[in-house]
Structure formats: structure tokens, C-alpha cells
PDB file of N, CA, C and O in Angstrom:
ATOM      1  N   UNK O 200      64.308 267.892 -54.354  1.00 54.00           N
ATOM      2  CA  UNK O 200      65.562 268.072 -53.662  1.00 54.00           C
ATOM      3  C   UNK O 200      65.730 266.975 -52.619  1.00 54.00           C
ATOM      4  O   UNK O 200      64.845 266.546 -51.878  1.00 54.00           O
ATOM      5  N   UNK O 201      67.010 266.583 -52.678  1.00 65.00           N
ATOM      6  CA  UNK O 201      67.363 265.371 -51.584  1.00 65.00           C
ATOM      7  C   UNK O 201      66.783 266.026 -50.198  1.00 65.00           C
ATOM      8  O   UNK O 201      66.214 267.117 -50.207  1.00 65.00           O
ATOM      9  N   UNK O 202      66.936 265.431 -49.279  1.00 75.00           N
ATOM     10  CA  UNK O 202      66.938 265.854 -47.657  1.00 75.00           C
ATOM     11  C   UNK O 202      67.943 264.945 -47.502  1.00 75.00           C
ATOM     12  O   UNK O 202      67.831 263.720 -47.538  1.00 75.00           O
ATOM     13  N   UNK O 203      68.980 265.623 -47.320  1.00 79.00           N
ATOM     14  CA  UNK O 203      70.545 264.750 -46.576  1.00 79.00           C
ATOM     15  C   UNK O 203      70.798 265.978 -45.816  1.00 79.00           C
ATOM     16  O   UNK O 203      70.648 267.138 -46.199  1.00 79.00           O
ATOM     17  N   UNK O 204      71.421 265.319 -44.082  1.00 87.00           N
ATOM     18  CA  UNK O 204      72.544 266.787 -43.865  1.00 87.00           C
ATOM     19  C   UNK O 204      73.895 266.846 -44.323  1.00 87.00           C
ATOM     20  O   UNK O 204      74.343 266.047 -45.147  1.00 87.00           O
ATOM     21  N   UNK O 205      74.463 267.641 -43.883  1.00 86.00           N
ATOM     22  CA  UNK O 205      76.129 267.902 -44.466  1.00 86.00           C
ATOM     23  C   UNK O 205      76.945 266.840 -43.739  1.00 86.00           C
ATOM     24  O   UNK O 205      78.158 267.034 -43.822  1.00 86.00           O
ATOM     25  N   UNK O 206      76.511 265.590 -42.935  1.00 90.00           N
ATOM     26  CA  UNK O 206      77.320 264.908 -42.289  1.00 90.00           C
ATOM     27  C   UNK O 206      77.431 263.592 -43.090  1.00 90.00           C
ATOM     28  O   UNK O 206      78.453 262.912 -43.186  1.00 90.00           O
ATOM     29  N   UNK O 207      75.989 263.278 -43.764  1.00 89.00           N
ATOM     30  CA  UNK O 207      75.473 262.482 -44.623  1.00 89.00           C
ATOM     31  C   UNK O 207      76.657 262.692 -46.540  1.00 89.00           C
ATOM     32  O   UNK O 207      77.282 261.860 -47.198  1.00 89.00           O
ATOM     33  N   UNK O 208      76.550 263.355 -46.623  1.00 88.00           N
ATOM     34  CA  UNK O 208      76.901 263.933 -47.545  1.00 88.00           C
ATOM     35  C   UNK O 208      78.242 263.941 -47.409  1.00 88.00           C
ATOM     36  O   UNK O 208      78.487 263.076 -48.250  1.00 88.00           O
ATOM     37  N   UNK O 209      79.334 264.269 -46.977  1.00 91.00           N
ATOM     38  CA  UNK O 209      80.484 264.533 -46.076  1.00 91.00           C
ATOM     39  C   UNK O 209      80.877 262.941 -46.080  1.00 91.00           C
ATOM     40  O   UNK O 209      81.897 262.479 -46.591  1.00 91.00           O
ATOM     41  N   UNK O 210      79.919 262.246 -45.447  1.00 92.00           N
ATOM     42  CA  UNK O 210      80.612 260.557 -45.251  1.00 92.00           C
ATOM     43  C   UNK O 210      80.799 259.518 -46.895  1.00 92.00           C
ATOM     44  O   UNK O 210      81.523 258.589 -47.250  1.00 92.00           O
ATOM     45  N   UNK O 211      79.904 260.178 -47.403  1.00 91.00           N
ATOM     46  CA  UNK O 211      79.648 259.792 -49.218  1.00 91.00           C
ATOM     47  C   UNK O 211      80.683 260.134 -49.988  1.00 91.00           C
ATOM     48  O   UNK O 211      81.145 259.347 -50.815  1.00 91.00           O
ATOM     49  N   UNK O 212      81.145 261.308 -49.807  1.00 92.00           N
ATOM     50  CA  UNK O 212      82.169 262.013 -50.116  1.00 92.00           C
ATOM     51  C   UNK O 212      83.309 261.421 -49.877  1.00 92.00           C
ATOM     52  O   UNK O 212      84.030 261.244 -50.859  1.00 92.00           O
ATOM     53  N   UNK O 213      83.742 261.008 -48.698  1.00 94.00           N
ATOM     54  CA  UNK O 213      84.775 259.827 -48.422  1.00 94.00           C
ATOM     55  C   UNK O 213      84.931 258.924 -48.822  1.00 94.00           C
ATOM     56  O   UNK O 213      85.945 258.229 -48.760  1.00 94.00           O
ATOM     57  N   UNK O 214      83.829 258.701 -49.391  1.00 95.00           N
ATOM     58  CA  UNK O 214      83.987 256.682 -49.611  1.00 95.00           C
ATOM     59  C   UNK O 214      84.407 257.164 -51.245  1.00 95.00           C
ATOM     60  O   UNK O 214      85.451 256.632 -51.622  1.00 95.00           O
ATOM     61  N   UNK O 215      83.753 258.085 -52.258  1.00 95.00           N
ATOM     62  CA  UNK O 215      84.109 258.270 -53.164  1.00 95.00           C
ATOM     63  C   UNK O 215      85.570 258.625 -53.803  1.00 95.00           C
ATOM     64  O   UNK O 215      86.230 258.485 -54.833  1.00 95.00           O
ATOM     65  N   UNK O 216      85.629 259.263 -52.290  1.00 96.00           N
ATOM     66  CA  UNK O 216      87.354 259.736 -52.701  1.00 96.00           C
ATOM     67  C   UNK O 216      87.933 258.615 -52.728  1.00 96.00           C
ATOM     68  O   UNK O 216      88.425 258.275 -53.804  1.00 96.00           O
ATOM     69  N   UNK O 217      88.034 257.822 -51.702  1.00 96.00           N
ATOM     70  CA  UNK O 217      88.883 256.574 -50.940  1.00 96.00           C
ATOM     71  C   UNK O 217      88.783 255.692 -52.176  1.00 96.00           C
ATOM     72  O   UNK O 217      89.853 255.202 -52.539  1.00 96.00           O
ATOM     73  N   UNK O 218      87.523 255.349 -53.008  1.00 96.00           N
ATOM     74  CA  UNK O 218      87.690 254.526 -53.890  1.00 96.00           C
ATOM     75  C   UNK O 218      88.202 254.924 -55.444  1.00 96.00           C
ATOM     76  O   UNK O 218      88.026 254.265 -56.469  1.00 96.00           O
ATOM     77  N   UNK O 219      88.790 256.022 -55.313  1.00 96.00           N
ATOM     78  CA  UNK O 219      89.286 256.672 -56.503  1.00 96.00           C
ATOM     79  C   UNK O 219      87.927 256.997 -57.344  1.00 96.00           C
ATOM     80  O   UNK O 219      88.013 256.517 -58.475  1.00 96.00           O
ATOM     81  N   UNK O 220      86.923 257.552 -57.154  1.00 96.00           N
ATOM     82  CA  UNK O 220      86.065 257.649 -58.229  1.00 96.00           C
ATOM     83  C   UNK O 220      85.526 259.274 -58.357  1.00 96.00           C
ATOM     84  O   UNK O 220      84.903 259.657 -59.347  1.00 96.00           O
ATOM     85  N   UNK O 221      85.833 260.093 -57.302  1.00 96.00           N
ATOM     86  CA  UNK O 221      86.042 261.176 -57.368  1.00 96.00           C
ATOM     87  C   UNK O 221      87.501 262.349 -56.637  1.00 96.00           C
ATOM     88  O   UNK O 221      88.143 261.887 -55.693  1.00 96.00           O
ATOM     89  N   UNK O 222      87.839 263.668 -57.134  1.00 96.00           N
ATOM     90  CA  UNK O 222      88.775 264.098 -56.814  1.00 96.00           C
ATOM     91  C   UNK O 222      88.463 265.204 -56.497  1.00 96.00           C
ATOM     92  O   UNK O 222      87.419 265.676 -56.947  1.00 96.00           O
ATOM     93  N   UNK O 223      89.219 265.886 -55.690  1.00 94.00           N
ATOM     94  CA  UNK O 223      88.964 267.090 -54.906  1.00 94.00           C
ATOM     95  C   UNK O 223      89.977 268.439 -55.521  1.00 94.00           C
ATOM     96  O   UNK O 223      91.048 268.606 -56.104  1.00 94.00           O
ATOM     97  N   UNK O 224      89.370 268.860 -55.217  1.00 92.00           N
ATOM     98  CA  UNK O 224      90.207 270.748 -56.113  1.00 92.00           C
ATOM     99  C   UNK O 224      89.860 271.780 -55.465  1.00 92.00           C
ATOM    100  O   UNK O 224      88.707 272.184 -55.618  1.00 92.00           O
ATOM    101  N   UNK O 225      90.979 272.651 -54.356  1.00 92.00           N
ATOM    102  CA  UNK O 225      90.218 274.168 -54.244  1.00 92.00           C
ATOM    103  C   UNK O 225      90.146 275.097 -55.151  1.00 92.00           C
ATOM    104  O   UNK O 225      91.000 275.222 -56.029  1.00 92.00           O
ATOM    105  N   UNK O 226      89.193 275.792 -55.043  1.00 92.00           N
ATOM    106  CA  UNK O 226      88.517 276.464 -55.837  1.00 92.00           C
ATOM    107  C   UNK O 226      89.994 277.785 -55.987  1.00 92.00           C
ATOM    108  O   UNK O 226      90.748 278.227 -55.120  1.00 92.00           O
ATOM    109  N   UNK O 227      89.905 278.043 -57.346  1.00 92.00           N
ATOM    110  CA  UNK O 227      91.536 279.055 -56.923  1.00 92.00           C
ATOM    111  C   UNK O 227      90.545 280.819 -56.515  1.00 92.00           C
ATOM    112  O   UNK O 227      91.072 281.650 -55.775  1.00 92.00           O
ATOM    113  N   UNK O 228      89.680 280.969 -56.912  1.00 94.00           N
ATOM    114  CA  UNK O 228      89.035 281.994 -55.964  1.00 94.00           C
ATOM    115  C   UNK O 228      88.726 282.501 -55.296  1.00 94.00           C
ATOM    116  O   UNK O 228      88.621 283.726 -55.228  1.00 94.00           O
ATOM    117  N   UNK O 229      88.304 281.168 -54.077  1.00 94.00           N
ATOM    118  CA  UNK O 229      87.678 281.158 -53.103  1.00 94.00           C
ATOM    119  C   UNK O 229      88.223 279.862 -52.223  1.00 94.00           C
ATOM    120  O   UNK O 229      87.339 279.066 -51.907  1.00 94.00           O
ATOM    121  N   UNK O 230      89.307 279.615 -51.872  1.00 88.00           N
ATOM    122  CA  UNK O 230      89.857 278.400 -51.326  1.00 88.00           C
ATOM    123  C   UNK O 230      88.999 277.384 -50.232  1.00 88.00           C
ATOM    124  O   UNK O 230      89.237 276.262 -49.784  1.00 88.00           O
ATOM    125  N   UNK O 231      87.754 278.474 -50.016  1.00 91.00           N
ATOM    126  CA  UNK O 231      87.164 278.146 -49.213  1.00 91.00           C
ATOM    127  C   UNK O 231      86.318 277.390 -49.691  1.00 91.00           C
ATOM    128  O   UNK O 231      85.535 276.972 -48.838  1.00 91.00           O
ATOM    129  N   UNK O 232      86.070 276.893 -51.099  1.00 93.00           N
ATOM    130  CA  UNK O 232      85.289 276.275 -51.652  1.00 93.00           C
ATOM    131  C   UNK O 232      86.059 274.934 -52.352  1.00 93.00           C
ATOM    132  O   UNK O 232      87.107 275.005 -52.993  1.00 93.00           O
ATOM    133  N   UNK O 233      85.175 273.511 -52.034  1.00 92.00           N
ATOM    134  CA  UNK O 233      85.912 272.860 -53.220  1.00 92.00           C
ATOM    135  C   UNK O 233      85.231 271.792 -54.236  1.00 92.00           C
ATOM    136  O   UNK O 233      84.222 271.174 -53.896  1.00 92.00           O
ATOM    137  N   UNK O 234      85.724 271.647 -55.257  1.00 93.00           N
ATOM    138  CA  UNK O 234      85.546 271.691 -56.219  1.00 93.00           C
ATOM    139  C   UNK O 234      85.791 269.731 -56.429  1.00 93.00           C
ATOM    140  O   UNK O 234      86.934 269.279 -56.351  1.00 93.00           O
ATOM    141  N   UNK O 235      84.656 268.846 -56.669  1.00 94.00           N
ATOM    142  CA  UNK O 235      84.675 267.932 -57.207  1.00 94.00           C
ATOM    143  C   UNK O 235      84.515 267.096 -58.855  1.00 94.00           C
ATOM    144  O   UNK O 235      83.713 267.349 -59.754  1.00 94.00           O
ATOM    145  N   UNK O 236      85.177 266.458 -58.823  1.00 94.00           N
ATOM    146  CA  UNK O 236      85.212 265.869 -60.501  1.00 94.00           C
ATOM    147  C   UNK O 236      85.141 264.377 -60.172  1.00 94.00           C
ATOM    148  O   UNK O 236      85.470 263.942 -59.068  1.00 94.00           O
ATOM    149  N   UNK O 237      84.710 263.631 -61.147  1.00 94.00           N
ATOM    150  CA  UNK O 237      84.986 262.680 -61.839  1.00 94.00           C
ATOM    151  C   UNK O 237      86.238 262.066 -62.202  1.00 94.00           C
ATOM    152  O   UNK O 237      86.828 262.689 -63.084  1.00 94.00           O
ATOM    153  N   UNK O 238      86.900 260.885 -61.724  1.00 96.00           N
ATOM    154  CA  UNK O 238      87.980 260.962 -62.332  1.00 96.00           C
ATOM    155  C   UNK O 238      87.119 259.783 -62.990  1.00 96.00           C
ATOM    156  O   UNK O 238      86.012 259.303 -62.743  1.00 96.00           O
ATOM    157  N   UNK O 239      88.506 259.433 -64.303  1.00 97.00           N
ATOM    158  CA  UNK O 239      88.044 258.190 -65.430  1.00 97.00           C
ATOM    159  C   UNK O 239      87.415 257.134 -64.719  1.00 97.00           C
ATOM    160  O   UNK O 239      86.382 256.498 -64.926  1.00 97.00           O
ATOM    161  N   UNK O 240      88.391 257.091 -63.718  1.00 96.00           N
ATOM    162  CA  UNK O 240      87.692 255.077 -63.219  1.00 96.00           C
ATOM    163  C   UNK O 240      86.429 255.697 -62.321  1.00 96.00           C
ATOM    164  O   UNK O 240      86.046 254.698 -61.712  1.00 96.00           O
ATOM    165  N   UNK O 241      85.779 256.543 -62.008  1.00 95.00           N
ATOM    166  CA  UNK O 241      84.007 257.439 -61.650  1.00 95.00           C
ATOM    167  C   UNK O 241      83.515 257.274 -62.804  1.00 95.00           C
ATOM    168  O   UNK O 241      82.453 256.667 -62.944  1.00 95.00           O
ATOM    169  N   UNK O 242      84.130 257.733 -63.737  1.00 95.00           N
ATOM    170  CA  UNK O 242      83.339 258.023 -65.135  1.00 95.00           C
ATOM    171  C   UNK O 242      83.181 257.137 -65.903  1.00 95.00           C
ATOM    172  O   UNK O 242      82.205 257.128 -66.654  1.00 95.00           O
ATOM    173  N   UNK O 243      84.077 256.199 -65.904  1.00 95.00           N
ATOM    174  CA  UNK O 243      83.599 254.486 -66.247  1.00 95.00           C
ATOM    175  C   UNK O 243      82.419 253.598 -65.521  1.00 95.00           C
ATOM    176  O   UNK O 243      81.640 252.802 -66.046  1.00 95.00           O
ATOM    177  N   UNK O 244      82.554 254.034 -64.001  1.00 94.00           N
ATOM    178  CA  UNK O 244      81.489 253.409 -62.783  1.00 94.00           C
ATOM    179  C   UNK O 244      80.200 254.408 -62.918  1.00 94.00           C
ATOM    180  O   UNK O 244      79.126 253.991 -62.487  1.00 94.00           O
ATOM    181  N   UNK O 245      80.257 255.501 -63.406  1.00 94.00           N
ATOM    182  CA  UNK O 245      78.877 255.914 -63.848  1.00 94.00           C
ATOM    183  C   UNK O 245      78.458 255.607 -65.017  1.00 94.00           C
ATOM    184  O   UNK O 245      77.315 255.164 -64.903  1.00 94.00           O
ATOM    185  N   UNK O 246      78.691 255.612 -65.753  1.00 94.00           N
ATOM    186  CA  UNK O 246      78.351 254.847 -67.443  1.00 94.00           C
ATOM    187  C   UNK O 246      77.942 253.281 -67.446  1.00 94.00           C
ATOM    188  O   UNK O 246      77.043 252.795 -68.132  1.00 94.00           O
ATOM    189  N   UNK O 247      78.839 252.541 -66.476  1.00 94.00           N
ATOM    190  CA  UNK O 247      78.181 251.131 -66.341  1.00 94.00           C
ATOM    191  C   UNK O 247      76.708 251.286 -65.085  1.00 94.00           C
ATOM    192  O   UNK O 247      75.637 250.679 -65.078  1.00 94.00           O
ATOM    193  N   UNK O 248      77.182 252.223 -64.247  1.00 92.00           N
ATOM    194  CA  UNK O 248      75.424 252.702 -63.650  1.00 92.00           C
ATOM    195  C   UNK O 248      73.999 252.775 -64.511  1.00 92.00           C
ATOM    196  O   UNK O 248      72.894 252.232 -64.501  1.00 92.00           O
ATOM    197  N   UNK O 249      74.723 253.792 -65.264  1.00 92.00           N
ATOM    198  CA  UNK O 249      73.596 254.649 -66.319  1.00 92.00           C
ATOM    199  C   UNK O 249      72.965 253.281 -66.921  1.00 92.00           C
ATOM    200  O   UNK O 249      71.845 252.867 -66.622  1.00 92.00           O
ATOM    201  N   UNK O 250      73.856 252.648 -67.812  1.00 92.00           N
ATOM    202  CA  UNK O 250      73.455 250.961 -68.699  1.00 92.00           C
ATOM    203  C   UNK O 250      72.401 250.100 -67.797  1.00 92.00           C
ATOM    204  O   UNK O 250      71.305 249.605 -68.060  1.00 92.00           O
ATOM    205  N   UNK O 251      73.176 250.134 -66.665  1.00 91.00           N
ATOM    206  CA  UNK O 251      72.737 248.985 -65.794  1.00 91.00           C
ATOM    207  C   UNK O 251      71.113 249.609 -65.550  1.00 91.00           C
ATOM    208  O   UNK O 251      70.038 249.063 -65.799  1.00 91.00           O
ATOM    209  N   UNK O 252      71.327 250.613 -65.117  1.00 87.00           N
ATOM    210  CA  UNK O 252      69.248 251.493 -65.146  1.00 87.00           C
ATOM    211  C   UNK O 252      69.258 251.368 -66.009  1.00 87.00           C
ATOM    212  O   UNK O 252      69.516 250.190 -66.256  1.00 87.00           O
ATOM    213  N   UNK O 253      69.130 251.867 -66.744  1.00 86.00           N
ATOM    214  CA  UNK O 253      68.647 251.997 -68.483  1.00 86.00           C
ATOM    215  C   UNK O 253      67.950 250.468 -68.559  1.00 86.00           C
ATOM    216  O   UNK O 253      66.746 250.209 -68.544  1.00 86.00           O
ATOM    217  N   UNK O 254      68.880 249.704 -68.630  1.00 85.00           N
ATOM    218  CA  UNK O 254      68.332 247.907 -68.413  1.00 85.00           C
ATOM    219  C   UNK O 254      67.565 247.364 -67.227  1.00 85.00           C
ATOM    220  O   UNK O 254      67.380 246.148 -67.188  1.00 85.00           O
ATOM    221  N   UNK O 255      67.155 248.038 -66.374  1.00 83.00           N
ATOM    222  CA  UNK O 255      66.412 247.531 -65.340  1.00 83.00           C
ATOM    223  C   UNK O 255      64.875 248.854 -65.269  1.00 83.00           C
ATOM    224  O   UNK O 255      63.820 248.899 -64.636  1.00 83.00           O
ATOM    225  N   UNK O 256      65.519 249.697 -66.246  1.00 78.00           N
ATOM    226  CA  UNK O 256      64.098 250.725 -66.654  1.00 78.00           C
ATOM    227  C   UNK O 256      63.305 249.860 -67.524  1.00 78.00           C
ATOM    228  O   UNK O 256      62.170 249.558 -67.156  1.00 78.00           O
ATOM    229  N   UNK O 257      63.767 249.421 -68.642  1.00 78.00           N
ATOM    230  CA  UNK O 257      63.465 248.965 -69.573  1.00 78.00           C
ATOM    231  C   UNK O 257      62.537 248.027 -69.626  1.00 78.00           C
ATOM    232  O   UNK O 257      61.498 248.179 -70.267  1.00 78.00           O
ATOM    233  N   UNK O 258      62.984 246.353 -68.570  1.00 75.00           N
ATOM    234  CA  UNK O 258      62.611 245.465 -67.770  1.00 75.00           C
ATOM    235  C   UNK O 258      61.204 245.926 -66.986  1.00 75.00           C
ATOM    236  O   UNK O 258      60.145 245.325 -67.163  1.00 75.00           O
ATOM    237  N   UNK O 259      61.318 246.873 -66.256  1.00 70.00           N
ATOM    238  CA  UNK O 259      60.382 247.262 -65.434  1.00 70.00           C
ATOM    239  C   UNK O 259      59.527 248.693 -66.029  1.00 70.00           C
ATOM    240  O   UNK O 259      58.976 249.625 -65.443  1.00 70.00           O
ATOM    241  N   UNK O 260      59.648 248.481 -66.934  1.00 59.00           N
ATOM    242  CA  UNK O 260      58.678 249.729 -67.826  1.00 59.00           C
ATOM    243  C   UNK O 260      58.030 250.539 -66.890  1.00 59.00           C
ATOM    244  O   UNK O 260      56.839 250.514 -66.580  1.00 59.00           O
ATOM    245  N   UNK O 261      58.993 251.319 -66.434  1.00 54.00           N
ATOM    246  CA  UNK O 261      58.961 252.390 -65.499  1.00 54.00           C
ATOM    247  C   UNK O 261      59.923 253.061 -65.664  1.00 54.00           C
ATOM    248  O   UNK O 261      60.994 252.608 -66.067  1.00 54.00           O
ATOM    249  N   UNK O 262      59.629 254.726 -65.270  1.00 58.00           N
ATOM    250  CA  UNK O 262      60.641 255.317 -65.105  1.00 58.00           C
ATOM    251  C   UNK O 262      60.801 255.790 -63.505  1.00 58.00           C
ATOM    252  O   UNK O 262      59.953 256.211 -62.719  1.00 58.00           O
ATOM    253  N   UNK O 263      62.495 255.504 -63.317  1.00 58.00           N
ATOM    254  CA  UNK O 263      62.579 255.713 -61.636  1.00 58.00           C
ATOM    255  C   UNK O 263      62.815 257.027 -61.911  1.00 58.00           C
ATOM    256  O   UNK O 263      63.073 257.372 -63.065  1.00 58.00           O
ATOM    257  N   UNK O 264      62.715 258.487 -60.236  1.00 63.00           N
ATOM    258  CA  UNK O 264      62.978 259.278 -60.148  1.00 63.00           C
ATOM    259  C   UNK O 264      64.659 259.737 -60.022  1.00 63.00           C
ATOM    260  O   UNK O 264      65.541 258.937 -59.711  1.00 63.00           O
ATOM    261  N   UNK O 265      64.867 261.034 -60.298  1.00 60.00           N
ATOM    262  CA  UNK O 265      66.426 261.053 -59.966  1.00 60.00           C
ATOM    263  C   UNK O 265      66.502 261.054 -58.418  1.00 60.00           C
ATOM    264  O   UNK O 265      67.574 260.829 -57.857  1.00 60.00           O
ATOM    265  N   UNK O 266      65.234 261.338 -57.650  1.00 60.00           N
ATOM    266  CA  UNK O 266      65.866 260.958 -56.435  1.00 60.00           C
ATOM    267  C   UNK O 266      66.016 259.865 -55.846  1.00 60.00           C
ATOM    268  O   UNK O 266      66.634 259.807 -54.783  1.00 60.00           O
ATOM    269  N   UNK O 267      65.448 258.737 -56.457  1.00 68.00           N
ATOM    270  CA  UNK O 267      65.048 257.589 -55.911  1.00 68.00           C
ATOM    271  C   UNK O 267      66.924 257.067 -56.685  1.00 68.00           C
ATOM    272  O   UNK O 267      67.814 256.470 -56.079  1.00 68.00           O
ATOM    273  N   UNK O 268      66.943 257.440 -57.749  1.00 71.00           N
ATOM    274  CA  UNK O 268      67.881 256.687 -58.651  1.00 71.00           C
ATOM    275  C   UNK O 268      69.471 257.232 -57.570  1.00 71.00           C
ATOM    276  O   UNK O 268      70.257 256.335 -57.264  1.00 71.00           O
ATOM    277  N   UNK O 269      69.767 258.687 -57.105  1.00 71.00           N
ATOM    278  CA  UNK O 269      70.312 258.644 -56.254  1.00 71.00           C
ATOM    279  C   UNK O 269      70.267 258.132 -54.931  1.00 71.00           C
ATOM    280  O   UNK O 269      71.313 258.398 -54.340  1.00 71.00           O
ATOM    281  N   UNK O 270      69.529 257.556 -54.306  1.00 75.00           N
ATOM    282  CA  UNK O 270      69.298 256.612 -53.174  1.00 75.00           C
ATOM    283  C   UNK O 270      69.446 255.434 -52.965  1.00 75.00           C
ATOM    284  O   UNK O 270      69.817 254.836 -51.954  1.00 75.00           O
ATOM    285  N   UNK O 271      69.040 254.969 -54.302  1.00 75.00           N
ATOM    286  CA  UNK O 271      69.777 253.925 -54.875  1.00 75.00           C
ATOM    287  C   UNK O 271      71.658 253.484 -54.783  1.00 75.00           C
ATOM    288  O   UNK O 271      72.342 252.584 -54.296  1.00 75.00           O
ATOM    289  N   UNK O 272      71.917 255.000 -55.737  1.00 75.00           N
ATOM    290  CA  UNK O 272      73.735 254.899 -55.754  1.00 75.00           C
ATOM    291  C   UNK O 272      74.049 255.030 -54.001  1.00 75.00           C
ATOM    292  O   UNK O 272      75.080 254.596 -53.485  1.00 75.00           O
ATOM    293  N   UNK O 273      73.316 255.481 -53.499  1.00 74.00           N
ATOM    294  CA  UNK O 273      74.272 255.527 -51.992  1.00 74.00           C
ATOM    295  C   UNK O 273      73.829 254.266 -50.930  1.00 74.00           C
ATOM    296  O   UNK O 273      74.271 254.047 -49.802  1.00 74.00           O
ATOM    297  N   UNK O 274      73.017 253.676 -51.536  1.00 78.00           N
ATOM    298  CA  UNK O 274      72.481 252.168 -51.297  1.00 78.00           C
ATOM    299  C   UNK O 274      73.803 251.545 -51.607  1.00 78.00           C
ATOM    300  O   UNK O 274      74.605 251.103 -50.784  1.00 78.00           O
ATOM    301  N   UNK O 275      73.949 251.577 -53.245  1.00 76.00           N
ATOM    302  CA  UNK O 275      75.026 250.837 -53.451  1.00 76.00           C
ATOM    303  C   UNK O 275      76.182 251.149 -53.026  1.00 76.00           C
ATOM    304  O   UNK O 275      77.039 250.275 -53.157  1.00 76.00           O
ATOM    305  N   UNK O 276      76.539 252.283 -52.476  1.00 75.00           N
ATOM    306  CA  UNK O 276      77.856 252.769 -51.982  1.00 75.00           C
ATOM    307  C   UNK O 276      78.128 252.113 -50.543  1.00 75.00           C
ATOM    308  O   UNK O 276      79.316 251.951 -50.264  1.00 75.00           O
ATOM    309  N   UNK O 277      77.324 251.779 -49.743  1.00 75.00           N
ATOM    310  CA  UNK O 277      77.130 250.993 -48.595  1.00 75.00           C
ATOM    311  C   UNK O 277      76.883 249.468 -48.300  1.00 75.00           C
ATOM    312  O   UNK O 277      76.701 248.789 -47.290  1.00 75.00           O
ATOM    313  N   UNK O 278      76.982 249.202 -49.956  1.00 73.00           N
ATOM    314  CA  UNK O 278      76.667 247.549 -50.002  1.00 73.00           C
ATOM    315  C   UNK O 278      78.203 247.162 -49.718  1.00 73.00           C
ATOM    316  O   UNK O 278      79.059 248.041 -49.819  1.00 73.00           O
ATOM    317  N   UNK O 279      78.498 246.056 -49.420  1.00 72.00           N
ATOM    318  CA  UNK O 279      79.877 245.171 -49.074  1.00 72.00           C
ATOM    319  C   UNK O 279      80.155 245.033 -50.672  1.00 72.00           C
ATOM    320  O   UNK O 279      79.291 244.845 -51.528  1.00 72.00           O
ATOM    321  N   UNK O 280      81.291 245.144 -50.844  1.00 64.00           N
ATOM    322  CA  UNK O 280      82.232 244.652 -52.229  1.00 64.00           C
ATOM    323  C   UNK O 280      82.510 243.685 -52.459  1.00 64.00           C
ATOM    324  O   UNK O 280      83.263 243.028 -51.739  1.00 64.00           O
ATOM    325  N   UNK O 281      82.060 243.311 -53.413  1.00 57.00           N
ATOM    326  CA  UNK O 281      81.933 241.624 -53.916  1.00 57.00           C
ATOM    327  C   UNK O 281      83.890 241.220 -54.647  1.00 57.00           C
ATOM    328  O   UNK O 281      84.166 240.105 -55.090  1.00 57.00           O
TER     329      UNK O 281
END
């Protein structure tokens, strides 16, 4: 399990929205809850993720952890945009 707090998490959440790669939904049950997706241009930027490990697993005949591999994505979420 990660160790992030909810402020950490919360600021990730922003940058994802802001860059169109995820979308927000209340929950129609519980409004108090909400509900994230994928939109296409996320789901295109995770698939060229997935490739891009896959090819740097491969290279480095290792397998990374999913937590390391998420630490990674929020590495890259904080890098400057080329």
C-alpha cells in the first residue's frame, strides 16, 4: 500500500483533471462520494506508459513494483512539459 496523505493525493488529482486525463462524477447514491474515470486522451497516456515500461522492463530484465511503478507516474506528473 502507498503511504500518501489525502493532501498528496488531492494535489495529483488536480493536475490530472487540469490536463484532461481524468474526469470526475458524483456518485448518484451517495453524492458524497466521487467517482473517477479515464477519459480517452488518460487512456491513450496510460497505454503509451504501460509500452514505455514494458520497454524499459525488458531492457533492464527486471521487474519494477506497482509501487515503485506508481512513484514513478507521479515523478512524471511533476516533471516540466517538454
Amino acid at each position: 500500500m502507498l503511504a500518501l496523505d489525502a493532501s498528496t493525493i488531492s494535489a495529483k488529482i488536480k493536475q490530472l483533471l487540469s490536463r484532461g486525463l481524468v474526469s470526475v462524477v458524483a456518485d448518484p447514491s451517495d453524492r458524497r462520494v466521487k467517482r473517477l474515470s479515464l477519459t480517452a486522451e488518460g487512456a491513450d497516456q496510460l497505454e503509451i506508459a504501460r509500452r514505455i515500461l514494458a520497454e524499459l522492463q525488458s531492457k533492464c530484465r527486471f521487474e519494477v513494483s506497482e509501487k515503485t511503478n506508481l512513484q514513478e507516474l507521479f515523478r512524471a506528473l511533476n516533471a516540466p512539459e517538454r
